PDB file of C-alpha atoms in Angstrom:
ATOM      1  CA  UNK Z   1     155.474 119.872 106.174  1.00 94.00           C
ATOM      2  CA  UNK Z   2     157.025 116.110 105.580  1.00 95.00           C
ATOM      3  CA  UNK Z   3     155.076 113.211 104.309  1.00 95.00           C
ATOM      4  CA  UNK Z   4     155.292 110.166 105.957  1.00 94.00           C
ATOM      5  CA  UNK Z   5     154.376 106.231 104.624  1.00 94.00           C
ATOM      6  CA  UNK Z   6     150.843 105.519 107.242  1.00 96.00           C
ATOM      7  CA  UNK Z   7     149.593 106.032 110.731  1.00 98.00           C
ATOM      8  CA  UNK Z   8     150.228 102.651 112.127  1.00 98.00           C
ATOM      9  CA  UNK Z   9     154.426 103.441 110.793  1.00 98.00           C
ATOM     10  CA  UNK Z  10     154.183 106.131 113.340  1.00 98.00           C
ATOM     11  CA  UNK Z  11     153.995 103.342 116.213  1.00 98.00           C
ATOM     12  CA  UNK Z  12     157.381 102.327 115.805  1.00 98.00           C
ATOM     13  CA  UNK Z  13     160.507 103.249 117.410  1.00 97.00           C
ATOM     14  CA  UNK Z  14     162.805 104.124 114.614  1.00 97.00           C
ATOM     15  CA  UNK Z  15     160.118 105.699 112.685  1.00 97.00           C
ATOM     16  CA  UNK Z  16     159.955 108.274 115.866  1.00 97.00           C
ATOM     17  CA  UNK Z  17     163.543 108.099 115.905  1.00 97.00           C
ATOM     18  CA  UNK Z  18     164.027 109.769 112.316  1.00 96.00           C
ATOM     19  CA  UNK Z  19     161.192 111.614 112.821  1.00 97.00           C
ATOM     20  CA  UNK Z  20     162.707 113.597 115.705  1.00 97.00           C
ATOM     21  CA  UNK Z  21     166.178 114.208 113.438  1.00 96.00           C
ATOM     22  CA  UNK Z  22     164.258 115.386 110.597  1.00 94.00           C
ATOM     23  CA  UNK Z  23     162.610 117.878 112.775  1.00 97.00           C
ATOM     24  CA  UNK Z  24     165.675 119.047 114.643  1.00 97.00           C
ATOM     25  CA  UNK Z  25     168.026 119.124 111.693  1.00 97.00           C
ATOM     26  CA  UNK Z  26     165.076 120.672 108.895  1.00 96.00           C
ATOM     27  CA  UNK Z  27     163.001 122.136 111.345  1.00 96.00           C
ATOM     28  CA  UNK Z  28     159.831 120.492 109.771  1.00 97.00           C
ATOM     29  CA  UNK Z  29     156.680 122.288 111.285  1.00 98.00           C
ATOM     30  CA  UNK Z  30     154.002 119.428 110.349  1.00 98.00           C
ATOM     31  CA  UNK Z  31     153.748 115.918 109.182  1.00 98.00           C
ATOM     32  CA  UNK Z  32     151.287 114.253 107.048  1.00 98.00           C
ATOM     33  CA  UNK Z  33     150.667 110.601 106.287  1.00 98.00           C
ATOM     34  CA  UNK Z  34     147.400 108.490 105.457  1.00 98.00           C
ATOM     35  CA  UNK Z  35     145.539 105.756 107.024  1.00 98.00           C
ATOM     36  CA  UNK Z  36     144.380 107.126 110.442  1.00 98.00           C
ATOM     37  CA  UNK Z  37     141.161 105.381 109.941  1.00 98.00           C
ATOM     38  CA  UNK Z  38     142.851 102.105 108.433  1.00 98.00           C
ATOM     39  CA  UNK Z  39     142.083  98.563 110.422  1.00 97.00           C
ATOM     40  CA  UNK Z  40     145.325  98.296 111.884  1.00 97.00           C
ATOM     41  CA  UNK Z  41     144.902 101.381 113.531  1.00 98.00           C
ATOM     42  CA  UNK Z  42     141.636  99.818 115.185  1.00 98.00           C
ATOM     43  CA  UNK Z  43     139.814 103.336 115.622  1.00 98.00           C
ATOM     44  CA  UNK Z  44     136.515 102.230 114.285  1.00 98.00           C
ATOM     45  CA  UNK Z  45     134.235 100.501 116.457  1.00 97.00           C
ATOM     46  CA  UNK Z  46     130.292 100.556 117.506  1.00 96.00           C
ATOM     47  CA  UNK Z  47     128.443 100.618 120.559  1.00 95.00           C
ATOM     48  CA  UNK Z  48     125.008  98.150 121.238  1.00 94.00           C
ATOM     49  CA  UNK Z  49     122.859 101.105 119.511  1.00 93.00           C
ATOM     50  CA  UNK Z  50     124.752 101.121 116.231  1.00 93.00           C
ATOM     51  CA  UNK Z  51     126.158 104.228 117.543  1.00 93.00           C
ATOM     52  CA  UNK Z  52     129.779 104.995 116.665  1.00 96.00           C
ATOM     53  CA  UNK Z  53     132.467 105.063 119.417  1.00 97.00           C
ATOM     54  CA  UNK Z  54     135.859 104.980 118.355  1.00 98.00           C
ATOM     55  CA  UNK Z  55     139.047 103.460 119.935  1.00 98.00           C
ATOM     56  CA  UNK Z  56     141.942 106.288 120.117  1.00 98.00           C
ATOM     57  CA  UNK Z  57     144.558 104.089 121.836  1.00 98.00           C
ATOM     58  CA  UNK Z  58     146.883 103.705 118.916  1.00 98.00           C
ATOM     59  CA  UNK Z  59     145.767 106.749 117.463  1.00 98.00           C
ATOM     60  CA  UNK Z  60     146.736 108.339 120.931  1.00 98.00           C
ATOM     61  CA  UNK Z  61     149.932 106.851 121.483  1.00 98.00           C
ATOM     62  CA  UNK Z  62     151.175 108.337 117.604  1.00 98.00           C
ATOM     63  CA  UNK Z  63     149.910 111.859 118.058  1.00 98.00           C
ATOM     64  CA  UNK Z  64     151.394 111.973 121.865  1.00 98.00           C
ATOM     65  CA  UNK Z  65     154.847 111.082 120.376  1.00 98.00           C
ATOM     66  CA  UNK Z  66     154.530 113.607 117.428  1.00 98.00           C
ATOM     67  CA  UNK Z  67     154.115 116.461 119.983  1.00 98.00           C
ATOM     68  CA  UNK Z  68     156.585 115.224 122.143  1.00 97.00           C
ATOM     69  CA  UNK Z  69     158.506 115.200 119.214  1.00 97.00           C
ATOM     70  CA  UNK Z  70     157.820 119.318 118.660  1.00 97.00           C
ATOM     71  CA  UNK Z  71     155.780 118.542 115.423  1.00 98.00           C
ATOM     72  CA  UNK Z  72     152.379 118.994 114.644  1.00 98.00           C
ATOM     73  CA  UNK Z  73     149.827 116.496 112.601  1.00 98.00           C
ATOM     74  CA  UNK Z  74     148.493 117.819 109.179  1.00 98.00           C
ATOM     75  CA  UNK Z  75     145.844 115.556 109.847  1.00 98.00           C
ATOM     76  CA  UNK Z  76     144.600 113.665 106.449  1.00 98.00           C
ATOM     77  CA  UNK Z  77     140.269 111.974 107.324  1.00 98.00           C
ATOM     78  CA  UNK Z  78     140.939 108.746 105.980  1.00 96.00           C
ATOM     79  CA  UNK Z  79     140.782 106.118 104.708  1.00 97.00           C
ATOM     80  CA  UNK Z  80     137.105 104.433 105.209  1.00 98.00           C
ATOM     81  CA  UNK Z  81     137.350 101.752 107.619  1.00 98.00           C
ATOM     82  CA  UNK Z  82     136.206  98.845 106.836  1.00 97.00           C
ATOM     83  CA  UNK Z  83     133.333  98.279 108.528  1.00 97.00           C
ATOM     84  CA  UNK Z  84     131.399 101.401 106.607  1.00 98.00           C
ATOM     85  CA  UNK Z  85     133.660 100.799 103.509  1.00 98.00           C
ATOM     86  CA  UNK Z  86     131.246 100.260  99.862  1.00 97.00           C
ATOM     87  CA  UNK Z  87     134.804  98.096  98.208  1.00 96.00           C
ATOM     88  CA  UNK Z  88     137.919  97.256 100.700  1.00 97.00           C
ATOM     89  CA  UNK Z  89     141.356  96.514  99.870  1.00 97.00           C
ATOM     90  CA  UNK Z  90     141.500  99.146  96.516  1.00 96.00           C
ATOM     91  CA  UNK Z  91     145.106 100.768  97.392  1.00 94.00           C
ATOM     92  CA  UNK Z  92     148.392  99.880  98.474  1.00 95.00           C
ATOM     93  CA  UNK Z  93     149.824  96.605  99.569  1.00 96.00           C
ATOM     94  CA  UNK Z  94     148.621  97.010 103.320  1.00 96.00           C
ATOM     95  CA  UNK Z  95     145.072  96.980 101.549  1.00 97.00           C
ATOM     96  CA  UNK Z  96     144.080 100.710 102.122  1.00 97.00           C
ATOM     97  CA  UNK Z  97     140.280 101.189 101.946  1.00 98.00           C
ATOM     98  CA  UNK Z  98     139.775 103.994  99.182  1.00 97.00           C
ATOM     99  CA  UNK Z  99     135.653 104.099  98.895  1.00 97.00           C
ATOM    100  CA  UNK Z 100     133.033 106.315 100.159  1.00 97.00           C
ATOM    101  CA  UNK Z 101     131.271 105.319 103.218  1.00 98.00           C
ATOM    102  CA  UNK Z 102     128.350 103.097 103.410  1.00 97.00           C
ATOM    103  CA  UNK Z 103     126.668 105.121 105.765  1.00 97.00           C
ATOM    104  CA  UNK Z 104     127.668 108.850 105.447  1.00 97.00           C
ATOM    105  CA  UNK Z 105     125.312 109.446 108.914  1.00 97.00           C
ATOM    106  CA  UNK Z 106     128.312 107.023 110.573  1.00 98.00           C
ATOM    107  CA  UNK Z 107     131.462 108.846 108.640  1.00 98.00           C
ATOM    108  CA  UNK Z 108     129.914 112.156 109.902  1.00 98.00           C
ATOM    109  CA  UNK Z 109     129.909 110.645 113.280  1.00 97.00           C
ATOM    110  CA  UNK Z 110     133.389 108.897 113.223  1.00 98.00           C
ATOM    111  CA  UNK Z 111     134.982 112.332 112.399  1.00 98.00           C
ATOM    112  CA  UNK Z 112     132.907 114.256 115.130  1.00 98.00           C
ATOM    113  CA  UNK Z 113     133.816 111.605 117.452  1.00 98.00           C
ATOM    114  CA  UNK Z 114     137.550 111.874 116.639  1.00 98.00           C
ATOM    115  CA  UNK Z 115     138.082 115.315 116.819  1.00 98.00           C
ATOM    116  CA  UNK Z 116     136.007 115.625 119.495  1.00 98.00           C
ATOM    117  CA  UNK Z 117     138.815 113.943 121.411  1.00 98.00           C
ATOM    118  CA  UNK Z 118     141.429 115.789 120.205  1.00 98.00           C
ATOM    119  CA  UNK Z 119     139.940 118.774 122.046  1.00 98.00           C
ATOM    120  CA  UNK Z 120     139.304 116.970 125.149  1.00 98.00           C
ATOM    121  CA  UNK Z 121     142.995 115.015 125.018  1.00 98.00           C
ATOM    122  CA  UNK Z 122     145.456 118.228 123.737  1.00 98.00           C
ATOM    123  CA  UNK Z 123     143.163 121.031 124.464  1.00 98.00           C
ATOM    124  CA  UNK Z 124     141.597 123.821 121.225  1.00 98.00           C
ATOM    125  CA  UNK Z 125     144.067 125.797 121.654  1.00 98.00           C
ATOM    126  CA  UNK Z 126     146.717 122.987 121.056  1.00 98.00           C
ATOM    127  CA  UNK Z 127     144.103 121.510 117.947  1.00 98.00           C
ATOM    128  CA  UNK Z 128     143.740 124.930 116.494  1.00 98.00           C
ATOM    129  CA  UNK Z 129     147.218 125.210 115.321  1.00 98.00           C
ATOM    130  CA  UNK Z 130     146.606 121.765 113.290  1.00 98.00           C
ATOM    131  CA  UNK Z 131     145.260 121.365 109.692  1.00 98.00           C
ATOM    132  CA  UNK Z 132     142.507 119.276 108.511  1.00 98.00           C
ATOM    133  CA  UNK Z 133     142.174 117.706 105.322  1.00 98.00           C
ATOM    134  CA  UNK Z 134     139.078 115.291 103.565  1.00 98.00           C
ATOM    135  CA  UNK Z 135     140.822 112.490 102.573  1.00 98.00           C
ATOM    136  CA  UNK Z 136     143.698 111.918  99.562  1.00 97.00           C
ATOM    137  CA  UNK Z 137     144.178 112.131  95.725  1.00 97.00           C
ATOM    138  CA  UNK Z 138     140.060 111.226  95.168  1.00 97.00           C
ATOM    139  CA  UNK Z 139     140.753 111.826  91.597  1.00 96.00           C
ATOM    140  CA  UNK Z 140     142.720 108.521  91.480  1.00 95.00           C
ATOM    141  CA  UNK Z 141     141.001 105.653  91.256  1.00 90.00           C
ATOM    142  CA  UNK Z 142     142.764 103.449  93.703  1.00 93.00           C
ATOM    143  CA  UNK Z 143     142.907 106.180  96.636  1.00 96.00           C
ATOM    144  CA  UNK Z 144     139.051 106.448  95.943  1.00 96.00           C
ATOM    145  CA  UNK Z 145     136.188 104.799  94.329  1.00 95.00           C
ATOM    146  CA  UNK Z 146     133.890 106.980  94.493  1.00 95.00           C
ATOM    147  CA  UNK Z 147     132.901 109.486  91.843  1.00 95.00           C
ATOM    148  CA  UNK Z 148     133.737 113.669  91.334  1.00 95.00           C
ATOM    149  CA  UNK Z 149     129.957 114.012  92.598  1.00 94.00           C
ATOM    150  CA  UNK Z 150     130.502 112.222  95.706  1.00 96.00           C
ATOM    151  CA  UNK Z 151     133.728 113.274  97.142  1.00 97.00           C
ATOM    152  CA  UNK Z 152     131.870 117.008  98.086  1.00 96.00           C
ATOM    153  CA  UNK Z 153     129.557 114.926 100.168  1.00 96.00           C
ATOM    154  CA  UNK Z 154     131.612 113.285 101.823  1.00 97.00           C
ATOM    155  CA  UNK Z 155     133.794 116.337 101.975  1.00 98.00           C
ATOM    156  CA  UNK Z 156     130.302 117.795 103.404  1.00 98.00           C
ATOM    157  CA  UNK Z 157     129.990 115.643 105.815  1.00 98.00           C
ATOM    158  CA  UNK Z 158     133.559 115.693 107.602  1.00 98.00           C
ATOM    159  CA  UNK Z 159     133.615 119.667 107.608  1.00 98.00           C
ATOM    160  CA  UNK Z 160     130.503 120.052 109.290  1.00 97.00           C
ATOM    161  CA  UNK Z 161     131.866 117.375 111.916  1.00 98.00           C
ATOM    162  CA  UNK Z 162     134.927 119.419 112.242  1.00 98.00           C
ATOM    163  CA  UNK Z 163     133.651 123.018 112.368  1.00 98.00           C
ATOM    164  CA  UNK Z 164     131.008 121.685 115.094  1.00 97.00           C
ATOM    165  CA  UNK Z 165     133.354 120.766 117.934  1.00 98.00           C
ATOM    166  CA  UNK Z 166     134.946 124.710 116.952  1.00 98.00           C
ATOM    167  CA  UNK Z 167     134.559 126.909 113.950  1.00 98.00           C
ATOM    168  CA  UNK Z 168     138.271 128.100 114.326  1.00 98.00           C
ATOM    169  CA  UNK Z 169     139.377 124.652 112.933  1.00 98.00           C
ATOM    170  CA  UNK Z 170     141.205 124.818 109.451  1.00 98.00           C
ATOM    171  CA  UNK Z 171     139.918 122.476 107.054  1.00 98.00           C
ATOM    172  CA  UNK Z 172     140.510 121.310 103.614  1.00 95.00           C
ATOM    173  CA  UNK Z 173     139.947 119.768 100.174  1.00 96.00           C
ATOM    174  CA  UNK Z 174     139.663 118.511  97.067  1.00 97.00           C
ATOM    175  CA  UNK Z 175     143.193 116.953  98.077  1.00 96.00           C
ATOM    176  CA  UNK Z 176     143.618 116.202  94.595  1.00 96.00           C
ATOM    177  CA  UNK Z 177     146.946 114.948  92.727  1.00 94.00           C
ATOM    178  CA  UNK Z 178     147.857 116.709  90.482  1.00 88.00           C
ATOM    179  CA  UNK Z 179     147.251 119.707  87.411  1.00 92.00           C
ATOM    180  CA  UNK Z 180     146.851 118.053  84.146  1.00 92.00           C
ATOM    181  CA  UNK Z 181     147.411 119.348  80.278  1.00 92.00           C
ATOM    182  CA  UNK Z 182     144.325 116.915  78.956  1.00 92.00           C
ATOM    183  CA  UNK Z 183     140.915 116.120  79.927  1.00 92.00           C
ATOM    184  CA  UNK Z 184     141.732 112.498  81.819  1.00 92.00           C
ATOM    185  CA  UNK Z 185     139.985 114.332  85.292  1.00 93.00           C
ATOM    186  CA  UNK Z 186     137.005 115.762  83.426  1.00 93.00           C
ATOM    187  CA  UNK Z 187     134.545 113.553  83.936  1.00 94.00           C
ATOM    188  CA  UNK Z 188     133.208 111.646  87.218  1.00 95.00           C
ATOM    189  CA  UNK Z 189     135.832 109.242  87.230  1.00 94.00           C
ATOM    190  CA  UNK Z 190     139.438 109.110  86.017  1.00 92.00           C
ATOM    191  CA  UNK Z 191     140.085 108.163  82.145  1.00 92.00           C
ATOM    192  CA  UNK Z 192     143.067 107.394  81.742  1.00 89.00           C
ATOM    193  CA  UNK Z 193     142.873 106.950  78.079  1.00 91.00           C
ATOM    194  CA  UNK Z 194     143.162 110.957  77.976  1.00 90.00           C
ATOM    195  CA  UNK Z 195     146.305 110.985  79.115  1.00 86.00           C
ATOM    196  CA  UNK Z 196     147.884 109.498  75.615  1.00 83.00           C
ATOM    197  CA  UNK Z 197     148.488 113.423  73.926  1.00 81.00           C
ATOM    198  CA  UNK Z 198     149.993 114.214  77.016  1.00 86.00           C
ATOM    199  CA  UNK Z 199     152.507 111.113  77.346  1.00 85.00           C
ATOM    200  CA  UNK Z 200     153.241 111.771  73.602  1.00 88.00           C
ATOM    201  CA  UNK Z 201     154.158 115.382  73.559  1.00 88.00           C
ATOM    202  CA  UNK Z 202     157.816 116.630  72.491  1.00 89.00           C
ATOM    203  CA  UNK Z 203     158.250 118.948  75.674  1.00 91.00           C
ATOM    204  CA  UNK Z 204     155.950 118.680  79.062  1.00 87.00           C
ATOM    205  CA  UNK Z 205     156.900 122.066  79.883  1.00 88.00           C
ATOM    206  CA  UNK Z 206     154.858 123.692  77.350  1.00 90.00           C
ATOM    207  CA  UNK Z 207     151.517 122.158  78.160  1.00 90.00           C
ATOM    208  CA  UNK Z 208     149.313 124.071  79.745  1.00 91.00           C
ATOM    209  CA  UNK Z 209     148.223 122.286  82.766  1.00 90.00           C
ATOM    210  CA  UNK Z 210     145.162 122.969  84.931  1.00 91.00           C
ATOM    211  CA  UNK Z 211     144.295 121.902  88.907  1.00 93.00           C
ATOM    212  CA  UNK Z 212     142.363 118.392  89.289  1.00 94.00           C
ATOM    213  CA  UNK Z 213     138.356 118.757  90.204  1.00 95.00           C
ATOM    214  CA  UNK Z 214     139.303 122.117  91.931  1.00 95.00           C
ATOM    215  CA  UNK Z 215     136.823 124.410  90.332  1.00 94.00           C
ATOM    216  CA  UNK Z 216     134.030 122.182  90.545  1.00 95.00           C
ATOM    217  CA  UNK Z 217     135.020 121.729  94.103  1.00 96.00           C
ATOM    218  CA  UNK Z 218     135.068 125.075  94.834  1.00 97.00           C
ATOM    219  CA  UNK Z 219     131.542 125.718  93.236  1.00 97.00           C
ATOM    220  CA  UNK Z 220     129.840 123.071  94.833  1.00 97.00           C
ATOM    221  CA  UNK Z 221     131.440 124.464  98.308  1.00 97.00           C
ATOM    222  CA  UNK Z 222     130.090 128.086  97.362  1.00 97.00           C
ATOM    223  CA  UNK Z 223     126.140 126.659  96.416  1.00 97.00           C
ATOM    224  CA  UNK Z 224     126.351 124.734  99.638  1.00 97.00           C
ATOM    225  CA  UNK Z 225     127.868 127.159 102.188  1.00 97.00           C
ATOM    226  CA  UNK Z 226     130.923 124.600 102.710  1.00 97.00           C
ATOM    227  CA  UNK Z 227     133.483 126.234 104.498  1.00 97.00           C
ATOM    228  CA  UNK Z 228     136.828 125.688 102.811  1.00 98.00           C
ATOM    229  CA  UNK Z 229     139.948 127.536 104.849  1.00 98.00           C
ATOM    230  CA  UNK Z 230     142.307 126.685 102.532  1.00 96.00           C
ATOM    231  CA  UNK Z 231     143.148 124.976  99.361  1.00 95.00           C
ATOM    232  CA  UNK Z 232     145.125 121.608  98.889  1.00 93.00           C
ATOM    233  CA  UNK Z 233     146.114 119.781  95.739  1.00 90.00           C
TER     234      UNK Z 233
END
């Protein structure tokens, strides 16, 4: 897998361009990139009834050109658009929208909705070979707002949406950063005052570093019955 910078890069013609030579000359399987739920992808939209019904054009027009390109999407739920966004604006300079949703009945929807018509566009067996994963680096406070407590909701939320439209679907989380040598993660929000043993040590190689919100991840997935088909970090 390759990262690449956001969805609405993907629309360009160089972009595609390098895309294609880094697949022909690596042989990259998968690419991965954030914002597919961003403003300037336009996805989000609702009908009279408050009922959501997305807009795929743009997201339509990227995902035809990665397959024609022979890679696959490692498709990253996020960010919150703006309309069902608690705080806007939190990350990057295109304004990124790193909060949990207003209305988790509406994110639930928005991801049903979405990969719902992936099946219908590219077909299950095409969507089966994909990967799924809830969002990116929650532990950091720009990417996400919310709190250690709320990112299994959400996480809740978008896995039931995905495993609905077909079980065989692989998704993911916590999508956290990083392992850590201090306690900066442990609580429900970054501290980054914990971090000042770790920035002052003689050698980094000899801490002993542990995954980001993982376990508690992982627990809250096993009381709840969350299915979780692989790990990311």
């Amino acid at each position: 897998m390759v990262g690449a910078g956001r969805a609405n890069e993907g629309l360009r013609a160089d972009w595609q361009s390098q895309l294609r030579e880094v697949v022909e000359v690596q042989g990259f399987r998968y690419v991965r990139f954030h914002g597919l739920f961003h403003d300037d992808m336009f996805v989000y939209r609702e009908n009279a009834d408050g009922a959501v019904e997305p807009s795929f054009q743009y997201v339509d027009l990227l995902f035809d050109a990665l397959l024609d390109a022979a890679i696959r999407p490692f498709v990253e739920l996020g960010f919150m658009p703006r309309e069902i966004a608690t705080q806007t604006a939190t990350a990057f300079w295109w304004g990124a929208h790193g909060s949990p949703p207003t209305d988790f009945d509406k994110w639930e929807q928005l991801a049903a909705r979405t990969v719902e018509h992936w099946r219908d566009r590219y077909g299950i067996d095409e969507i089966r070979t994909w990967y799924y994963e809830v969002w990116n680096e929650p532990d950091l406070r720009p990417f996400f707002s919310g709190t250690k407590t709320q990112y299994p909701d959400m996480y809740a939320r978008a896995v039931r949406a995905v495993k609905a439209v077909d079980p065989h679907l692989r998704v993911a989380g916590p999508a956290t950063s990083n392992f850590v040598p201090d306690t900066r993660f442990d609580g429900e929000t970054e501290d980054t005052s914990a971090q000042a043993d770790t920035l002052s040590a003689d050698d980094l190689d000899t801490l002993d570093r542990q995954p980001v919100w993982l376990q508690e991840f992982l627990d809250v997935a096993h009381r709840d019955l969350l299915p979780v088909d692989f790990v990311s970090s």
